[in-house]
mmCIF file of C-alpha atoms in Angstrom:
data_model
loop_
_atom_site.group_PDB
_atom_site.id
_atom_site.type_symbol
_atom_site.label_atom_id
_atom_site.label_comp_id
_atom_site.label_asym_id
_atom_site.label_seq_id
_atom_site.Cartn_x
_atom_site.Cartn_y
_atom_site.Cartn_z
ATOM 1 C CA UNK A 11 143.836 -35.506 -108.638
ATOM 2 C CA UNK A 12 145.542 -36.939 -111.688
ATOM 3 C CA UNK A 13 146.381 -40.117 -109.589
ATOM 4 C CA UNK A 14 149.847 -40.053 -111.299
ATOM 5 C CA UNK A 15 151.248 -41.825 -108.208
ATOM 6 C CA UNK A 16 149.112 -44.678 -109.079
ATOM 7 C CA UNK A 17 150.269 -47.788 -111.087
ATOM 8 C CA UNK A 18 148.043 -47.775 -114.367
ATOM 9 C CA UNK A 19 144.778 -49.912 -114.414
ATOM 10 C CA UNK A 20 144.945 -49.797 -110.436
ATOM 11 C CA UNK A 21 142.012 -47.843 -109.883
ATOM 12 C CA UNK A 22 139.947 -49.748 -112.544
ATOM 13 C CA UNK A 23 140.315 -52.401 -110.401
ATOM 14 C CA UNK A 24 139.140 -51.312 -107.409
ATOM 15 C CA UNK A 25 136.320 -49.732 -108.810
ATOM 16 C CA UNK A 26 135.025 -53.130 -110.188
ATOM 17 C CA UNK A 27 134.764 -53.450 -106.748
ATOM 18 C CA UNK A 28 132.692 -50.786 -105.786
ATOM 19 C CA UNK A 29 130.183 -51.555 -102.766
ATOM 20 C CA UNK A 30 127.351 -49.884 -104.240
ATOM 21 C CA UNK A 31 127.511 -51.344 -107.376
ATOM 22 C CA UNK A 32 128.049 -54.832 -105.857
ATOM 23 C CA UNK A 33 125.097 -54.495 -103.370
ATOM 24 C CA UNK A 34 122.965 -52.854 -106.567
ATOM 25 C CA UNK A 35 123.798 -56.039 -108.928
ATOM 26 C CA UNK A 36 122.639 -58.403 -105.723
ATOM 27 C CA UNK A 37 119.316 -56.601 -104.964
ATOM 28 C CA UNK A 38 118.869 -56.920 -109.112
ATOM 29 C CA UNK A 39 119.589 -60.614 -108.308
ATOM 30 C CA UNK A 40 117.242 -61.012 -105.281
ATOM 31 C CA UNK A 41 114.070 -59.607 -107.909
ATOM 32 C CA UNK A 42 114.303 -56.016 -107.145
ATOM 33 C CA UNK A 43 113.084 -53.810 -109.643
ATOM 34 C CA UNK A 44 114.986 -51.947 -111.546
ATOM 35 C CA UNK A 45 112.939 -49.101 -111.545
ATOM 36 C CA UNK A 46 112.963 -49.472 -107.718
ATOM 37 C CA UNK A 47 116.272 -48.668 -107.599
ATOM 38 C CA UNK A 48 116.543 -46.363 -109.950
ATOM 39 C CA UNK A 49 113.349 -44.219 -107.880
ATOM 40 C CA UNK A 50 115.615 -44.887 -105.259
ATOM 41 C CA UNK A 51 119.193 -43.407 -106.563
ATOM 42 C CA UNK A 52 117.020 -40.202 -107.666
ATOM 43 C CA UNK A 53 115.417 -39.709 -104.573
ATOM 44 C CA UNK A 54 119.078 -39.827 -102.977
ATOM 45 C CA UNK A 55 120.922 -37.575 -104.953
ATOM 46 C CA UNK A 56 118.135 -34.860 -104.680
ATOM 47 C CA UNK A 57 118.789 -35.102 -101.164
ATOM 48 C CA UNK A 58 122.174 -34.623 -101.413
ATOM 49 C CA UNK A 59 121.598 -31.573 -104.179
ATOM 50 C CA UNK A 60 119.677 -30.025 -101.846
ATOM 51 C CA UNK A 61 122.237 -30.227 -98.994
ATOM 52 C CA UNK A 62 124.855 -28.999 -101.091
ATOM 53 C CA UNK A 63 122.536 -26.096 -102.385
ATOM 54 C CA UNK A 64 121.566 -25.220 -98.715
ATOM 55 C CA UNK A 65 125.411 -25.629 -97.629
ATOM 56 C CA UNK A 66 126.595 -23.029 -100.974
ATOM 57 C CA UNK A 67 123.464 -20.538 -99.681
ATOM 58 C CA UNK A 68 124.386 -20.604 -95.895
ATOM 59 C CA UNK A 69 126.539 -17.505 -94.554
ATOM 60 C CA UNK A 70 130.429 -18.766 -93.212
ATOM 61 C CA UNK A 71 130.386 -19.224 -89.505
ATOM 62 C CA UNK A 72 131.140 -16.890 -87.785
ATOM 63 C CA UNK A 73 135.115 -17.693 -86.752
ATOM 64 C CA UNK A 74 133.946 -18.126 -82.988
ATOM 65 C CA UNK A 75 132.105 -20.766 -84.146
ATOM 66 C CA UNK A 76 134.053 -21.905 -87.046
ATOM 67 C CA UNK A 77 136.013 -24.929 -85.238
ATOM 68 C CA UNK A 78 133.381 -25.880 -83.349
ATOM 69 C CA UNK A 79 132.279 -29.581 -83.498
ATOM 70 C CA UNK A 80 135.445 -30.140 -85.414
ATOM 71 C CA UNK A 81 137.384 -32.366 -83.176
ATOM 72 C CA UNK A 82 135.334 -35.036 -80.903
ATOM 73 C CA UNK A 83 136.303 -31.922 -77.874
ATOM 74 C CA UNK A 84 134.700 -29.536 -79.149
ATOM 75 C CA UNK A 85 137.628 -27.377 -80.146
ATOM 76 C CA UNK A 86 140.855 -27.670 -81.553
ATOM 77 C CA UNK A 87 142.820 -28.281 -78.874
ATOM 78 C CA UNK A 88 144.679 -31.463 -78.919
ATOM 79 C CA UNK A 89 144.589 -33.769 -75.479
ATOM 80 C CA UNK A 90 145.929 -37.071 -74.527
#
């Protein structure tokens, strides 16, 4: 997404304000280690490489299956 819609230097500012890297730069402040959190980023995105690797390796569902657990009903049906 080129973001063209966007007024220029808007999204610079809102990623200044990025939750993670605010709550990193406060554990830094409250005497976490660095390396800490580092170990701890690592550890994270192997997790999430490895979900995306076992997500890329599974088969499709099977399209009796495939909007199931979609919706909060269980199906695609729309209720009031």
């Amino acid at each position: 997404d080129p973001a063209k819609y966007r007024p220029e230097g808007e999204l610079d500012k809102w990623l200044e304000r990025d939750p993670l890297k605010i709550y990193r730069e406060r554990l830094l402040k409250l005497g976490f280690v660095e390396g800490t959190l580092k170990d701890m980023e690592e550890q994270a995105m192997r997790k999430v490489d490895e979900a995306t690797a076992t997500a890329k390796a599974s088969p499709p569902p099977s399209l009796d299956l495939i909007e199931k657990n979609v919706w909060a009903n269980g199906g695609s049906a729309w209720r009031n």
